[in-house]
């Protein structure tokens, strides 16, 4: 077993040091920026640090040793994640994440000069600025990590690709989230591939391996590992977003249904539903006023038609495919073992 707790603590130190430094810089610019610095710190708290872990083990799989430079580079992935979450929460108008208020909800709930009303546009604008700032910090932390400049230069095209694919996934999801539109499984998985699989698993692994001078064969193996595993993470998240207990997941289990999110879970349900069940989906899913009892009726349909079990089966199949890909190329035993453990977390995130 690997010391994932110790790794997370090292990543946290980098991120919290950044928060301290940026608080001083922001307040030196103007005292009224304190809400921004406070929310910056909250945005960096907690989490499994999966994206950082994948960059780190991509580096180690390339035969490179542990060092503080790669820890700092890995921490940049968590800043990309924090930025993406901040923007995603604005788009979805999600009020909580991991049991805490999201950035725009937090800005709305406190007295911020210029913010008009608890749900006003100003709070969303403030959160959007925070998300942009976090993405900017990601590039700064990565480029100043302390690894040789020649190593960093190798990653410039990949860094651009990571950001392009992440935004593409978000854009496609927004385009395809419309009341009354029946999602397709293939389209849902395409969004999951861009929005989650690539920026959570594949590209962090590629960045770490490229920093470390890894071979083309290693990068190909990481694609074969990262894409199915990232899809498994998103499929699990879809289940948690509908069947999860908010007290345990820290997020609503109704928002995805209210928004009509084009998840694979919903697509499979729509494909199997007939007659009255199909009318129930059309009436309830995507309705802003969907209440808890109505959401329960949709969940019951998802169970009854077998969609929930199909998603569970898809998760298991993808995890098996991902772990099998680790045997396609030589790598240090410690890196292979760590990547197998990380893959298992996609199955262990119980409801």
GROMACS .gro file of C-alpha atoms in nm:
model
  351
    1UNK     CA    1   0.000   0.000   0.000
    2UNK     CA    2   0.119   0.349  -0.082
    3UNK     CA    3   0.112   0.645   0.153
    4UNK     CA    4  -0.157   0.842  -0.026
    5UNK     CA    5  -0.225   1.046   0.290
    6UNK     CA    6   0.137   1.160   0.304
    7UNK     CA    7   0.124   1.251  -0.065
    8UNK     CA    8  -0.192   1.457  -0.015
    9UNK     CA    9  -0.027   1.642   0.272
   10UNK     CA   10   0.266   1.736   0.051
   11UNK     CA   11   0.029   1.866  -0.218
   12UNK     CA   12  -0.170   2.056   0.045
   13UNK     CA   13   0.145   2.231   0.168
   14UNK     CA   14   0.216   2.362  -0.181
   15UNK     CA   15  -0.141   2.482  -0.229
   16UNK     CA   16  -0.177   2.642   0.113
   17UNK     CA   17   0.159   2.816   0.073
   18UNK     CA   18   0.029   2.958  -0.254
   19UNK     CA   19  -0.289   3.074  -0.077
   20UNK     CA   20  -0.078   3.251   0.188
   21UNK     CA   21   0.140   3.420  -0.072
   22UNK     CA   22  -0.151   3.530  -0.288
   23UNK     CA   23  -0.349   3.659   0.009
   24UNK     CA   24  -0.062   3.894   0.087
   25UNK     CA   25  -0.036   4.003  -0.277
   26UNK     CA   26  -0.410   4.055  -0.324
   27UNK     CA   27  -0.452   4.251  -0.001
   28UNK     CA   28  -0.152   4.464  -0.093
   29UNK     CA   29  -0.344   4.560  -0.406
   30UNK     CA   30  -0.665   4.647  -0.217
   31UNK     CA   31  -0.825   4.558   0.116
   32UNK     CA   32  -1.163   4.491  -0.054
   33UNK     CA   33  -1.011   4.186  -0.225
   34UNK     CA   34  -1.026   3.991   0.101
   35UNK     CA   35  -1.338   3.790  -0.007
   36UNK     CA   36  -1.144   3.677  -0.314
   37UNK     CA   37  -0.843   3.561  -0.113
   38UNK     CA   38  -1.066   3.386   0.142
   39UNK     CA   39  -1.257   3.197  -0.126
   40UNK     CA   40  -0.933   3.111  -0.304
   41UNK     CA   41  -0.819   2.933   0.012
   42UNK     CA   42  -1.153   2.751   0.051
   43UNK     CA   43  -1.141   2.638  -0.312
   44UNK     CA   44  -0.810   2.462  -0.248
   45UNK     CA   45  -0.916   2.275   0.067
   46UNK     CA   46  -0.987   1.903   0.070
   47UNK     CA   47  -1.021   1.650  -0.207
   48UNK     CA   48  -0.849   1.324  -0.297
   49UNK     CA   49  -0.582   1.499  -0.508
   50UNK     CA   50  -0.628   1.237  -0.781
   51UNK     CA   51  -0.511   1.459  -1.065
   52UNK     CA   52  -0.194   1.546  -0.877
   53UNK     CA   53  -0.137   1.177  -0.803
   54UNK     CA   54  -0.166   1.084  -1.169
   55UNK     CA   55   0.090   1.342  -1.277
   56UNK     CA   56   0.325   1.226  -1.002
   57UNK     CA   57   0.297   0.857  -1.093
   58UNK     CA   58   0.333   0.937  -1.461
   59UNK     CA   59   0.671   1.088  -1.369
   60UNK     CA   60   0.767   0.792  -1.152
   61UNK     CA   61   0.656   0.544  -1.420
   62UNK     CA   62   0.905   0.712  -1.653
   63UNK     CA   63   1.179   0.605  -1.410
   64UNK     CA   64   1.225   0.939  -1.234
   65UNK     CA   65   1.279   0.978  -0.857
   66UNK     CA   66   1.060   1.151  -0.603
   67UNK     CA   67   1.144   1.521  -0.569
   68UNK     CA   68   0.983   1.844  -0.457
   69UNK     CA   69   0.979   1.982  -0.812
   70UNK     CA   70   0.738   1.718  -0.933
   71UNK     CA   71   0.520   1.765  -0.623
   72UNK     CA   72   0.482   2.131  -0.715
   73UNK     CA   73   0.410   2.043  -1.079
   74UNK     CA   74   0.150   1.791  -0.960
   75UNK     CA   75  -0.015   2.054  -0.738
   76UNK     CA   76  -0.085   2.258  -1.051
   77UNK     CA   77  -0.333   1.989  -1.158
   78UNK     CA   78  -0.539   2.062  -0.846
   79UNK     CA   79  -0.553   2.429  -0.942
   80UNK     CA   80  -0.686   2.334  -1.286
   81UNK     CA   81  -0.945   2.118  -1.108
   82UNK     CA   82  -1.044   2.396  -0.867
   83UNK     CA   83  -1.087   2.636  -1.160
   84UNK     CA   84  -1.297   2.387  -1.357
   85UNK     CA   85  -1.516   2.313  -1.052
   86UNK     CA   86  -1.571   2.684  -0.987
   87UNK     CA   87  -1.688   2.742  -1.344
   88UNK     CA   88  -1.891   2.418  -1.349
   89UNK     CA   89  -2.076   2.519  -1.032
   90UNK     CA   90  -2.169   2.855  -1.185
   91UNK     CA   91  -2.300   2.684  -1.499
   92UNK     CA   92  -2.505   2.434  -1.298
   93UNK     CA   93  -2.594   2.683  -1.021
   94UNK     CA   94  -2.482   2.418  -0.771
   95UNK     CA   95  -2.502   2.551  -0.416
   96UNK     CA   96  -2.282   2.295  -0.241
   97UNK     CA   97  -1.974   2.087  -0.318
   98UNK     CA   98  -1.823   1.842  -0.067
   99UNK     CA   99  -2.072   1.972   0.188
  100UNK     CA  100  -1.952   2.333   0.162
  101UNK     CA  101  -2.102   2.631  -0.023
  102UNK     CA  102  -1.975   2.669  -0.378
  103UNK     CA  103  -1.787   2.987  -0.465
  104UNK     CA  104  -2.080   3.180  -0.611
  105UNK     CA  105  -2.306   3.068  -0.324
  106UNK     CA  106  -2.044   3.180  -0.072
  107UNK     CA  107  -2.005   3.520  -0.240
  108UNK     CA  108  -2.382   3.565  -0.244
  109UNK     CA  109  -2.426   3.474   0.122
  110UNK     CA  110  -2.190   3.736   0.261
  111UNK     CA  111  -2.190   4.110   0.237
  112UNK     CA  112  -1.977   4.191  -0.064
  113UNK     CA  113  -1.973   4.544  -0.187
  114UNK     CA  114  -2.145   4.552  -0.527
  115UNK     CA  115  -2.317   4.212  -0.487
  116UNK     CA  116  -2.693   4.254  -0.538
  117UNK     CA  117  -2.905   3.988  -0.377
  118UNK     CA  118  -2.838   3.633  -0.267
  119UNK     CA  119  -2.874   3.493  -0.619
  120UNK     CA  120  -2.771   3.799  -0.819
  121UNK     CA  121  -2.552   3.799  -1.124
  122UNK     CA  122  -2.277   3.975  -0.931
  123UNK     CA  123  -2.199   3.670  -0.717
  124UNK     CA  124  -2.167   3.455  -1.030
  125UNK     CA  125  -1.938   3.714  -1.185
  126UNK     CA  126  -1.718   3.718  -0.873
  127UNK     CA  127  -1.692   3.338  -0.881
  128UNK     CA  128  -1.607   3.344  -1.253
  129UNK     CA  129  -1.319   3.580  -1.177
  130UNK     CA  130  -1.198   3.341  -0.907
  131UNK     CA  131  -1.208   3.051  -1.153
  132UNK     CA  132  -1.003   3.249  -1.405
  133UNK     CA  133  -0.754   3.337  -1.132
  134UNK     CA  134  -0.718   2.973  -1.029
  135UNK     CA  135  -0.648   2.867  -1.389
  136UNK     CA  136  -0.384   3.139  -1.415
  137UNK     CA  137  -0.221   3.021  -1.092
  138UNK     CA  138  -0.211   2.666  -1.232
  139UNK     CA  139   0.014   2.775  -1.517
  140UNK     CA  140   0.232   2.975  -1.280
  141UNK     CA  141   0.278   2.691  -1.029
  142UNK     CA  142   0.356   2.442  -1.306
  143UNK     CA  143   0.604   2.662  -1.490
  144UNK     CA  144   0.784   2.763  -1.168
  145UNK     CA  145   0.795   2.413  -1.016
  146UNK     CA  146   1.175   2.397  -1.021
  147UNK     CA  147   1.221   2.114  -1.271
  148UNK     CA  148   1.466   2.184  -1.557
  149UNK     CA  149   1.341   2.417  -1.826
  150UNK     CA  150   1.405   2.156  -2.095
  151UNK     CA  151   1.171   1.917  -1.915
  152UNK     CA  152   0.898   2.180  -1.891
  153UNK     CA  153   0.936   2.279  -2.256
  154UNK     CA  154   0.841   1.925  -2.359
  155UNK     CA  155   0.499   1.967  -2.197
  156UNK     CA  156   0.385   2.295  -2.359
  157UNK     CA  157   0.171   2.128  -2.632
  158UNK     CA  158   0.023   1.888  -2.376
  159UNK     CA  159  -0.067   2.171  -2.139
  160UNK     CA  160  -0.257   2.344  -2.419
  161UNK     CA  161  -0.428   2.016  -2.510
  162UNK     CA  162  -0.537   1.958  -2.149
  163UNK     CA  163  -0.708   2.297  -2.129
  164UNK     CA  164  -0.863   2.267  -2.477
  165UNK     CA  165  -1.014   1.926  -2.406
  166UNK     CA  166  -1.145   2.027  -2.064
  167UNK     CA  167  -1.324   2.331  -2.207
  168UNK     CA  168  -1.453   2.121  -2.499
  169UNK     CA  169  -1.617   1.876  -2.259
  170UNK     CA  170  -1.781   2.155  -2.061
  171UNK     CA  171  -1.900   2.327  -2.379
  172UNK     CA  172  -2.048   2.008  -2.524
  173UNK     CA  173  -2.229   1.929  -2.199
  174UNK     CA  174  -2.388   2.274  -2.191
  175UNK     CA  175  -2.495   2.241  -2.556
  176UNK     CA  176  -2.650   1.900  -2.490
  177UNK     CA  177  -2.829   1.986  -2.164
  178UNK     CA  178  -3.176   2.089  -2.278
  179UNK     CA  179  -3.516   2.010  -2.134
  180UNK     CA  180  -3.702   1.759  -2.349
  181UNK     CA  181  -3.393   1.636  -2.530
  182UNK     CA  182  -3.330   1.262  -2.498
  183UNK     CA  183  -2.956   1.201  -2.443
  184UNK     CA  184  -2.769   0.931  -2.631
  185UNK     CA  185  -2.528   0.698  -2.451
  186UNK     CA  186  -2.250   0.758  -2.704
  187UNK     CA  187  -2.284   1.136  -2.668
  188UNK     CA  188  -2.289   1.112  -2.288
  189UNK     CA  189  -1.969   0.906  -2.288
  190UNK     CA  190  -1.809   1.151  -2.530
  191UNK     CA  191  -1.868   1.434  -2.283
  192UNK     CA  192  -1.736   1.217  -2.000
  193UNK     CA  193  -1.424   1.141  -2.204
  194UNK     CA  194  -1.341   1.510  -2.256
  195UNK     CA  195  -1.472   1.653  -1.931
  196UNK     CA  196  -1.341   1.388  -1.692
  197UNK     CA  197  -1.133   1.107  -1.841
  198UNK     CA  198  -0.878   1.322  -2.019
  199UNK     CA  199  -0.819   1.598  -1.766
  200UNK     CA  200  -0.852   1.375  -1.458
  201UNK     CA  201  -0.644   1.075  -1.563
  202UNK     CA  202  -0.497   1.059  -1.914
  203UNK     CA  203  -0.344   1.406  -1.953
  204UNK     CA  204  -0.200   1.433  -1.599
  205UNK     CA  205  -0.032   1.095  -1.661
  206UNK     CA  206   0.094   1.219  -1.998
  207UNK     CA  207   0.225   1.539  -1.842
  208UNK     CA  208   0.414   1.348  -1.572
  209UNK     CA  209   0.555   1.095  -1.816
  210UNK     CA  210   0.655   1.367  -2.065
  211UNK     CA  211   0.826   1.568  -1.792
  212UNK     CA  212   1.018   1.252  -1.705
  213UNK     CA  213   1.115   1.167  -2.063
  214UNK     CA  214   0.882   0.868  -2.090
  215UNK     CA  215   0.852   0.668  -2.411
  216UNK     CA  216   0.576   0.678  -2.671
  217UNK     CA  217   0.479   0.328  -2.562
  218UNK     CA  218   0.432   0.453  -2.204
  219UNK     CA  219   0.209   0.738  -2.322
  220UNK     CA  220   0.001   0.495  -2.530
  221UNK     CA  221  -0.039   0.264  -2.229
  222UNK     CA  222  -0.153   0.561  -2.021
  223UNK     CA  223  -0.418   0.643  -2.282
  224UNK     CA  224  -0.538   0.281  -2.271
  225UNK     CA  225  -0.549   0.308  -1.890
  226UNK     CA  226  -0.673   0.665  -1.853
  227UNK     CA  227  -0.970   0.686  -2.088
  228UNK     CA  228  -1.172   0.388  -1.959
  229UNK     CA  229  -1.080   0.468  -1.600
  230UNK     CA  230  -1.179   0.833  -1.638
  231UNK     CA  231  -1.511   0.723  -1.785
  232UNK     CA  232  -1.557   0.494  -1.485
  233UNK     CA  233  -1.499   0.790  -1.250
  234UNK     CA  234  -1.761   0.995  -1.435
  235UNK     CA  235  -2.011   0.708  -1.444
  236UNK     CA  236  -1.968   0.666  -1.068
  237UNK     CA  237  -2.015   1.039  -1.023
  238UNK     CA  238  -2.336   1.020  -1.228
  239UNK     CA  239  -2.469   0.751  -0.994
  240UNK     CA  240  -2.372   0.956  -0.689
  241UNK     CA  241  -2.539   1.262  -0.841
  242UNK     CA  242  -2.872   1.077  -0.855
  243UNK     CA  243  -2.863   0.796  -0.598
  244UNK     CA  244  -2.607   0.930  -0.349
  245UNK     CA  245  -2.685   1.044   0.004
  246UNK     CA  246  -2.615   1.421   0.017
  247UNK     CA  247  -2.501   1.383   0.380
  248UNK     CA  248  -2.220   1.156   0.255
  249UNK     CA  249  -2.145   1.298  -0.090
  250UNK     CA  250  -2.173   1.664   0.006
  251UNK     CA  251  -2.380   1.745  -0.304
  252UNK     CA  252  -2.742   1.740  -0.416
  253UNK     CA  253  -2.894   1.420  -0.554
  254UNK     CA  254  -3.164   1.614  -0.739
  255UNK     CA  255  -2.969   1.878  -0.936
  256UNK     CA  256  -2.869   1.646  -1.224
  257UNK     CA  257  -3.233   1.546  -1.273
  258UNK     CA  258  -3.358   1.904  -1.246
  259UNK     CA  259  -3.101   2.017  -1.503
  260UNK     CA  260  -3.163   1.722  -1.733
  261UNK     CA  261  -2.790   1.647  -1.739
  262UNK     CA  262  -2.717   1.421  -2.040
  263UNK     CA  263  -2.559   1.145  -1.833
  264UNK     CA  264  -2.519   0.785  -1.949
  265UNK     CA  265  -2.751   0.689  -1.662
  266UNK     CA  266  -3.029   0.907  -1.804
  267UNK     CA  267  -2.956   0.797  -2.161
  268UNK     CA  268  -2.987   0.429  -2.069
  269UNK     CA  269  -3.309   0.499  -1.882
  270UNK     CA  270  -3.456   0.686  -2.178
  271UNK     CA  271  -3.357   0.405  -2.415
  272UNK     CA  272  -3.532   0.143  -2.200
  273UNK     CA  273  -3.842   0.341  -2.100
  274UNK     CA  274  -4.172   0.277  -2.277
  275UNK     CA  275  -4.523   0.417  -2.256
  276UNK     CA  276  -4.603   0.570  -1.916
  277UNK     CA  277  -4.241   0.547  -1.806
  278UNK     CA  278  -4.130   0.749  -2.106
  279UNK     CA  279  -4.397   1.010  -2.035
  280UNK     CA  280  -4.282   1.028  -1.673
  281UNK     CA  281  -3.926   1.103  -1.785
  282UNK     CA  282  -4.043   1.370  -2.030
  283UNK     CA  283  -4.259   1.533  -1.762
  284UNK     CA  284  -4.013   1.533  -1.474
  285UNK     CA  285  -3.651   1.533  -1.594
  286UNK     CA  286  -3.528   1.883  -1.674
  287UNK     CA  287  -3.805   2.053  -1.476
  288UNK     CA  288  -3.662   2.328  -1.250
  289UNK     CA  289  -3.928   2.268  -0.984
  290UNK     CA  290  -3.861   1.893  -0.953
  291UNK     CA  291  -3.915   1.797  -0.588
  292UNK     CA  292  -3.781   1.512  -0.378
  293UNK     CA  293  -4.082   1.284  -0.426
  294UNK     CA  294  -4.070   1.327  -0.803
  295UNK     CA  295  -3.696   1.262  -0.805
  296UNK     CA  296  -3.763   0.940  -0.614
  297UNK     CA  297  -4.005   0.835  -0.888
  298UNK     CA  298  -3.734   0.885  -1.150
  299UNK     CA  299  -3.484   0.687  -0.940
  300UNK     CA  300  -3.733   0.403  -0.909
  301UNK     CA  301  -3.769   0.397  -1.287
  302UNK     CA  302  -3.391   0.390  -1.329
  303UNK     CA  303  -3.377   0.089  -1.099
  304UNK     CA  304  -3.676  -0.083  -1.255
  305UNK     CA  305  -3.557  -0.058  -1.615
  306UNK     CA  306  -3.207  -0.179  -1.524
  307UNK     CA  307  -3.021   0.145  -1.611
  308UNK     CA  308  -2.855   0.172  -1.272
  309UNK     CA  309  -2.721  -0.184  -1.293
  310UNK     CA  310  -2.601  -0.125  -1.649
  311UNK     CA  311  -2.395   0.171  -1.529
  312UNK     CA  312  -2.246  -0.040  -1.248
  313UNK     CA  313  -2.152  -0.304  -1.507
  314UNK     CA  314  -1.995  -0.037  -1.729
  315UNK     CA  315  -1.787   0.086  -1.436
  316UNK     CA  316  -1.654  -0.261  -1.359
  317UNK     CA  317  -1.573  -0.333  -1.723
  318UNK     CA  318  -1.380  -0.008  -1.762
  319UNK     CA  319  -1.181  -0.054  -1.444
  320UNK     CA  320  -1.080  -0.404  -1.558
  321UNK     CA  321  -0.978  -0.271  -1.899
  322UNK     CA  322  -0.778   0.012  -1.742
  323UNK     CA  323  -0.582  -0.206  -1.499
  324UNK     CA  324  -0.509  -0.455  -1.777
  325UNK     CA  325  -0.349  -0.176  -1.982
  326UNK     CA  326  -0.081  -0.131  -1.715
  327UNK     CA  327   0.072  -0.460  -1.829
  328UNK     CA  328   0.124  -0.331  -2.184
  329UNK     CA  329   0.453  -0.157  -2.108
  330UNK     CA  330   0.744  -0.193  -1.862
  331UNK     CA  331   0.743   0.045  -1.566
  332UNK     CA  332   0.875   0.042  -1.209
  333UNK     CA  333   0.676  -0.197  -0.989
  334UNK     CA  334   0.598   0.080  -0.738
  335UNK     CA  335   0.435   0.295  -1.009
  336UNK     CA  336   0.230   0.003  -1.144
  337UNK     CA  337   0.110  -0.083  -0.794
  338UNK     CA  338   0.015   0.277  -0.714
  339UNK     CA  339  -0.180   0.310  -1.039
  340UNK     CA  340  -0.370  -0.011  -0.965
  341UNK     CA  341  -0.464   0.126  -0.622
  342UNK     CA  342  -0.581   0.454  -0.773
  343UNK     CA  343  -0.797   0.265  -1.024
  344UNK     CA  344  -0.965   0.079  -0.740
  345UNK     CA  345  -1.092   0.407  -0.595
  346UNK     CA  346  -1.336   0.436  -0.888
  347UNK     CA  347  -1.510   0.120  -0.763
  348UNK     CA  348  -1.477   0.198  -0.392
  349UNK     CA  349  -1.671   0.526  -0.401
  350UNK     CA  350  -1.978   0.366  -0.252
  351UNK     CA  351  -2.325   0.518  -0.250
   0.00000   0.00000   0.00000
